[in-house]
């Protein structure tokens, strides 16, 4: 079977690299936005995280190949349909890991330690933690904290505690939204219709993540409401904190709060009413209103930082 460029893109999950933009958070809000030497270090951090993330996807696809082959969507992954062998996926995972750690070493020893910690955390997730209720999502959220820390330690600053808390709460919100979407899709009447006519669908429990048996839609709605409220609260406190005012000499960041709230509410609408949420990266770049919201947030933040 010929391997296409699309197969490599799917294996490495190139579109998921957008999550690594959290590495940029520290420099964007550090007051040193125009220091080109710092951007080189942050770019190395972004590249290192992207490579290590792709490595974990290779290991994950190799581990879940048999189960993914039964899924109406995941069956199209190159390892699941046999376009790329399990052995090749594992070998690529090792190569990408070495490259990622090498780039992290070029930054400093702290970045290397954090990237290595992220790798170990994701291996634990792939083989154990993704089967443990709540810990599965907390593990994902911890990965985003590590992204912010790599970006801050790379340029030698201490990330704001409110920025870290906001990142963690936002990650919990998105993680629980993903679990809700996965569970809701299995509860949908369209479950059987999502399979090709010539392919007999397996039983729903065969496709279900092991951990989904410990969740329920009402429970996840509560978790989403709580994590959403915490995200909005911590971001609001970040924009009004004394440290933020001292670094940026401006109280204007509070005006970005409505954009953040709208973006979160819009995403919740996509999950509850449009059946989205299983692939956060695609959902965020595929909705015009969220794109407009993100663009407005970036433009307003840039205006505040410049002035």
Short mmCIF file of C-alpha atoms in Angstrom, two decimals:
data_model
loop_
_atom_site.label_atom_id
_atom_site.label_comp_id
_atom_site.label_asym_id
_atom_site.label_seq_id
_atom_site.Cartn_x
_atom_site.Cartn_y
_atom_site.Cartn_z
CA UNK A 1 0.00 0.00 0.00
CA UNK A 2 1.41 3.37 -1.06
CA UNK A 3 1.97 5.93 1.67
CA UNK A 4 0.84 9.44 0.71
CA UNK A 5 1.72 12.84 2.12
CA UNK A 6 -1.73 12.88 3.69
CA UNK A 7 -0.83 9.72 5.61
CA UNK A 8 2.26 11.34 7.11
CA UNK A 9 0.29 14.45 8.02
CA UNK A 10 -2.33 12.29 9.73
CA UNK A 11 0.27 10.22 11.58
CA UNK A 12 2.17 13.24 12.87
CA UNK A 13 -1.10 15.19 13.52
CA UNK A 14 0.37 18.36 12.03
CA UNK A 15 -2.84 20.30 12.71
CA UNK A 16 -2.49 19.48 16.41
CA UNK A 17 0.73 21.51 16.53
CA UNK A 18 -1.52 24.54 17.04
CA UNK A 19 -1.78 23.44 20.69
CA UNK A 20 1.91 24.21 21.05
CA UNK A 21 1.21 27.90 20.55
CA UNK A 22 0.80 27.91 24.34
CA UNK A 23 4.61 27.98 24.35
CA UNK A 24 4.28 31.58 23.11
CA UNK A 25 2.08 32.69 26.00
CA UNK A 26 4.93 33.76 28.27
CA UNK A 27 6.70 35.98 25.74
CA UNK A 28 3.44 37.53 24.54
CA UNK A 29 2.60 38.68 28.05
CA UNK A 30 6.12 39.29 29.34
CA UNK A 31 6.57 42.88 28.21
CA UNK A 32 9.52 41.78 26.00
CA UNK A 33 7.53 41.07 22.86
CA UNK A 34 10.02 42.68 20.47
CA UNK A 35 13.20 41.00 21.74
CA UNK A 36 14.22 38.91 18.70
CA UNK A 37 16.76 36.83 20.65
CA UNK A 38 13.97 35.53 22.89
CA UNK A 39 11.84 34.59 19.90
CA UNK A 40 14.59 32.25 18.68
CA UNK A 41 14.44 30.36 21.97
CA UNK A 42 10.64 30.27 21.95
CA UNK A 43 10.66 29.01 18.35
CA UNK A 44 12.97 26.18 19.40
CA UNK A 45 10.56 25.38 22.22
CA UNK A 46 7.62 25.29 19.80
CA UNK A 47 9.53 23.01 17.41
CA UNK A 48 10.63 20.71 20.22
CA UNK A 49 7.08 20.37 21.55
CA UNK A 50 5.71 19.75 18.06
CA UNK A 51 8.18 16.93 17.45
CA UNK A 52 7.64 15.31 20.84
CA UNK A 53 3.86 15.55 20.38
CA UNK A 54 4.10 13.83 16.99
CA UNK A 55 6.28 11.16 18.58
CA UNK A 56 3.60 10.41 21.17
CA UNK A 57 0.96 10.23 18.42
CA UNK A 58 3.10 7.65 16.63
CA UNK A 59 3.34 5.53 19.78
CA UNK A 60 -0.36 6.01 20.50
CA UNK A 61 -1.45 4.96 16.99
CA UNK A 62 0.80 1.92 17.15
CA UNK A 63 -0.66 0.94 20.52
CA UNK A 64 -4.31 1.49 19.49
CA UNK A 65 -4.13 0.26 15.89
CA UNK A 66 -6.47 -2.73 16.37
CA UNK A 67 -9.11 -0.71 18.19
CA UNK A 68 -8.84 2.27 15.85
CA UNK A 69 -9.50 -0.05 12.89
CA UNK A 70 -13.04 -0.60 14.22
CA UNK A 71 -13.83 3.10 14.54
CA UNK A 72 -15.69 4.93 11.73
CA UNK A 73 -13.31 7.91 11.87
CA UNK A 74 -10.09 6.54 13.37
CA UNK A 75 -10.09 3.66 10.88
CA UNK A 76 -8.79 6.18 8.31
CA UNK A 77 -5.58 6.68 10.29
CA UNK A 78 -2.62 5.27 8.32
CA UNK A 79 -1.53 2.79 11.00
CA UNK A 80 -5.07 1.56 11.62
CA UNK A 81 -5.64 0.79 7.92
CA UNK A 82 -2.18 -0.66 7.40
CA UNK A 83 -0.66 2.05 5.20
CA UNK A 84 2.09 2.50 7.80
CA UNK A 85 3.16 -0.49 9.87
CA UNK A 86 3.18 -0.56 13.66
CA UNK A 87 6.94 -1.14 13.60
CA UNK A 88 7.48 1.92 11.38
CA UNK A 89 5.27 4.08 13.60
CA UNK A 90 7.24 3.07 16.71
CA UNK A 91 10.56 3.67 14.93
CA UNK A 92 9.43 7.13 13.81
CA UNK A 93 8.33 7.85 17.37
CA UNK A 94 11.85 7.09 18.62
CA UNK A 95 13.49 9.27 15.95
CA UNK A 96 11.17 12.21 16.64
CA UNK A 97 11.78 11.87 20.38
CA UNK A 98 15.55 12.11 19.90
CA UNK A 99 15.16 15.17 17.65
CA UNK A 100 12.80 16.86 20.12
CA UNK A 101 15.12 16.33 23.08
CA UNK A 102 18.07 17.57 21.03
CA UNK A 103 16.25 20.83 20.23
CA UNK A 104 15.25 21.23 23.88
CA UNK A 105 18.89 20.80 24.91
CA UNK A 106 19.80 23.74 22.66
CA UNK A 107 17.49 25.96 24.76
CA UNK A 108 18.62 25.05 28.27
CA UNK A 109 18.56 22.19 30.77
CA UNK A 110 15.21 23.29 32.18
CA UNK A 111 13.53 23.05 28.78
CA UNK A 112 15.08 19.62 28.26
CA UNK A 113 13.76 18.47 31.63
CA UNK A 114 10.24 19.74 30.89
CA UNK A 115 10.11 18.21 27.41
CA UNK A 116 11.31 14.90 28.85
CA UNK A 117 8.67 15.16 31.59
CA UNK A 118 6.02 15.81 28.93
CA UNK A 119 7.16 12.75 27.01
CA UNK A 120 7.03 10.51 30.09
CA UNK A 121 3.63 11.94 31.04
CA UNK A 122 2.25 11.17 27.59
CA UNK A 123 3.63 7.64 27.60
CA UNK A 124 1.89 7.12 30.94
CA UNK A 125 -1.27 8.55 29.36
CA UNK A 126 -1.04 6.27 26.32
CA UNK A 127 -0.65 3.08 28.32
CA UNK A 128 -2.37 3.79 31.68
CA UNK A 129 -3.73 7.20 32.54
CA UNK A 130 -6.18 7.45 29.63
CA UNK A 131 -8.10 4.61 31.27
CA UNK A 132 -8.46 6.43 34.61
CA UNK A 133 -11.43 8.73 35.08
CA UNK A 134 -10.57 12.43 35.67
CA UNK A 135 -6.85 11.66 35.70
CA UNK A 136 -7.04 11.29 31.92
CA UNK A 137 -8.15 14.91 31.44
CA UNK A 138 -5.91 16.22 34.24
CA UNK A 139 -2.99 14.58 32.45
CA UNK A 140 -3.86 16.43 29.23
CA UNK A 141 -4.21 19.72 31.11
CA UNK A 142 -0.82 19.21 32.76
CA UNK A 143 0.70 19.01 29.29
CA UNK A 144 -0.49 22.53 28.54
CA UNK A 145 1.04 23.81 31.77
CA UNK A 146 4.35 22.29 30.67
CA UNK A 147 4.04 24.13 27.35
CA UNK A 148 3.67 27.48 29.12
CA UNK A 149 6.55 26.66 31.47
CA UNK A 150 8.87 25.75 28.58
CA UNK A 151 8.08 29.08 26.94
CA UNK A 152 8.72 31.02 30.15
CA UNK A 153 11.83 29.14 31.31
CA UNK A 154 13.30 29.35 27.81
CA UNK A 155 13.38 33.15 28.04
CA UNK A 156 14.25 33.26 31.73
CA UNK A 157 11.04 34.65 33.22
CA UNK A 158 8.56 33.35 35.77
CA UNK A 159 5.07 32.83 34.37
CA UNK A 160 2.25 34.53 36.23
CA UNK A 161 0.38 32.21 38.58
CA UNK A 162 -2.89 33.48 37.11
CA UNK A 163 -1.69 32.66 33.57
CA UNK A 164 -0.82 29.13 34.67
CA UNK A 165 -4.15 28.67 36.43
CA UNK A 166 -6.05 30.03 33.45
CA UNK A 167 -4.18 27.70 31.10
CA UNK A 168 -4.87 24.71 33.33
CA UNK A 169 -8.59 25.50 33.68
CA UNK A 170 -8.97 26.14 29.94
CA UNK A 171 -7.29 22.80 29.24
CA UNK A 172 -9.67 21.04 31.62
CA UNK A 173 -12.62 22.68 29.86
CA UNK A 174 -11.44 21.54 26.42
CA UNK A 175 -10.58 18.08 27.73
CA UNK A 176 -13.99 17.54 29.28
CA UNK A 177 -15.60 18.90 26.11
CA UNK A 178 -13.74 16.23 24.14
CA UNK A 179 -14.97 13.49 26.49
CA UNK A 180 -18.51 14.86 26.24
CA UNK A 181 -18.36 14.83 22.44
CA UNK A 182 -16.99 11.28 22.39
CA UNK A 183 -19.64 9.97 24.75
CA UNK A 184 -22.42 11.91 23.01
CA UNK A 185 -21.39 10.50 19.62
CA UNK A 186 -21.79 6.95 20.93
CA UNK A 187 -25.21 7.87 22.30
CA UNK A 188 -26.31 9.34 18.98
CA UNK A 189 -28.84 7.66 16.72
CA UNK A 190 -26.47 8.39 13.85
CA UNK A 191 -23.87 6.00 15.23
CA UNK A 192 -24.62 3.16 12.79
CA UNK A 193 -25.12 5.57 9.87
CA UNK A 194 -21.54 6.83 10.26
CA UNK A 195 -20.21 3.51 8.90
CA UNK A 196 -19.90 2.70 5.19
CA UNK A 197 -22.75 0.50 3.89
CA UNK A 198 -20.38 -2.39 3.19
CA UNK A 199 -18.89 -2.36 6.69
CA UNK A 200 -20.74 -3.88 9.60
CA UNK A 201 -20.46 -1.60 12.63
CA UNK A 202 -19.17 -3.17 15.82
CA UNK A 203 -20.92 -2.87 19.14
CA UNK A 204 -20.62 0.58 20.71
CA UNK A 205 -18.76 -0.74 23.71
CA UNK A 206 -16.01 -2.02 21.38
CA UNK A 207 -15.30 1.56 20.27
CA UNK A 208 -15.72 3.27 23.58
CA UNK A 209 -12.64 4.53 25.37
CA UNK A 210 -12.34 2.44 28.49
CA UNK A 211 -12.57 5.57 30.61
CA UNK A 212 -15.87 6.69 29.05
CA UNK A 213 -17.64 3.98 31.02
CA UNK A 214 -16.84 6.04 34.14
CA UNK A 215 -18.27 9.26 32.71
CA UNK A 216 -21.85 10.23 31.95
CA UNK A 217 -23.29 13.15 30.00
CA UNK A 218 -24.84 14.81 33.12
CA UNK A 219 -21.54 14.43 35.02
CA UNK A 220 -19.59 15.94 32.12
CA UNK A 221 -22.02 18.86 31.88
CA UNK A 222 -21.25 19.69 35.51
CA UNK A 223 -17.50 19.40 34.90
CA UNK A 224 -17.80 21.64 31.84
CA UNK A 225 -19.76 24.27 33.76
CA UNK A 226 -17.27 24.31 36.64
CA UNK A 227 -14.15 24.39 34.43
CA UNK A 228 -15.72 27.09 32.24
CA UNK A 229 -16.43 29.27 35.27
CA UNK A 230 -12.91 28.75 36.62
CA UNK A 231 -11.38 29.66 33.24
CA UNK A 232 -13.29 32.91 32.99
CA UNK A 233 -12.57 33.80 36.63
CA UNK A 234 -8.84 33.13 36.48
CA UNK A 235 -8.43 34.98 33.17
CA UNK A 236 -10.33 37.94 34.57
CA UNK A 237 -8.09 37.93 37.66
CA UNK A 238 -5.01 37.70 35.43
CA UNK A 239 -6.00 40.81 33.45
CA UNK A 240 -6.51 42.81 36.64
CA UNK A 241 -3.63 41.46 38.72
CA UNK A 242 -1.02 43.86 40.04
CA UNK A 243 1.75 41.98 38.22
CA UNK A 244 0.00 42.34 34.86
CA UNK A 245 -0.45 46.05 35.47
CA UNK A 246 3.19 46.41 36.49
CA UNK A 247 4.54 44.55 33.44
CA UNK A 248 2.36 46.19 30.79
CA UNK A 249 1.63 49.53 32.46
CA UNK A 250 -1.94 49.24 31.29
CA UNK A 251 -5.32 48.28 32.71
CA UNK A 252 -6.73 47.70 29.23
CA UNK A 253 -6.34 43.91 29.13
CA UNK A 254 -9.63 43.66 30.98
CA UNK A 255 -11.30 44.64 27.69
CA UNK A 256 -10.24 41.30 26.19
CA UNK A 257 -12.38 39.42 28.73
CA UNK A 258 -15.65 39.68 26.71
CA UNK A 259 -13.89 38.15 23.69
CA UNK A 260 -12.64 35.25 25.80
CA UNK A 261 -16.10 34.67 27.26
CA UNK A 262 -17.74 34.75 23.82
CA UNK A 263 -15.18 32.33 22.40
CA UNK A 264 -15.74 29.85 25.22
CA UNK A 265 -19.53 30.11 24.96
CA UNK A 266 -19.36 29.66 21.20
CA UNK A 267 -17.24 26.53 21.58
CA UNK A 268 -19.71 25.17 24.11
CA UNK A 269 -22.48 25.79 21.56
CA UNK A 270 -20.52 23.84 18.95
CA UNK A 271 -20.14 20.90 21.35
CA UNK A 272 -23.74 20.82 22.59
CA UNK A 273 -25.61 21.75 19.42
CA UNK A 274 -23.33 21.01 16.46
CA UNK A 275 -21.75 17.71 17.50
CA UNK A 276 -18.23 19.16 17.59
CA UNK A 277 -15.52 18.69 20.18
CA UNK A 278 -13.76 15.47 19.23
CA UNK A 279 -10.98 17.33 17.44
CA UNK A 280 -10.42 20.66 19.15
CA UNK A 281 -7.77 21.93 16.73
CA UNK A 282 -10.01 21.51 13.67
CA UNK A 283 -13.06 22.88 15.48
CA UNK A 284 -11.28 26.08 16.47
CA UNK A 285 -10.06 26.83 12.94
CA UNK A 286 -13.25 25.64 11.24
CA UNK A 287 -15.78 27.97 12.83
CA UNK A 288 -15.95 31.54 11.40
CA UNK A 289 -17.19 33.07 14.64
CA UNK A 290 -14.37 31.56 16.69
CA UNK A 291 -11.83 32.60 14.06
CA UNK A 292 -13.19 36.15 14.20
CA UNK A 293 -13.09 36.07 18.00
CA UNK A 294 -9.48 34.84 18.09
CA UNK A 295 -8.46 37.42 15.49
CA UNK A 296 -10.11 40.18 17.52
CA UNK A 297 -8.40 38.97 20.70
CA UNK A 298 -4.97 38.94 19.04
CA UNK A 299 -5.51 42.36 17.44
CA UNK A 300 -6.72 43.97 20.67
CA UNK A 301 -3.94 42.38 22.72
CA UNK A 302 -1.33 43.55 20.20
CA UNK A 303 -2.75 47.08 20.29
CA UNK A 304 -2.56 47.11 24.09
CA UNK A 305 0.98 45.72 24.13
CA UNK A 306 2.22 48.23 21.55
CA UNK A 307 0.57 51.23 23.20
#
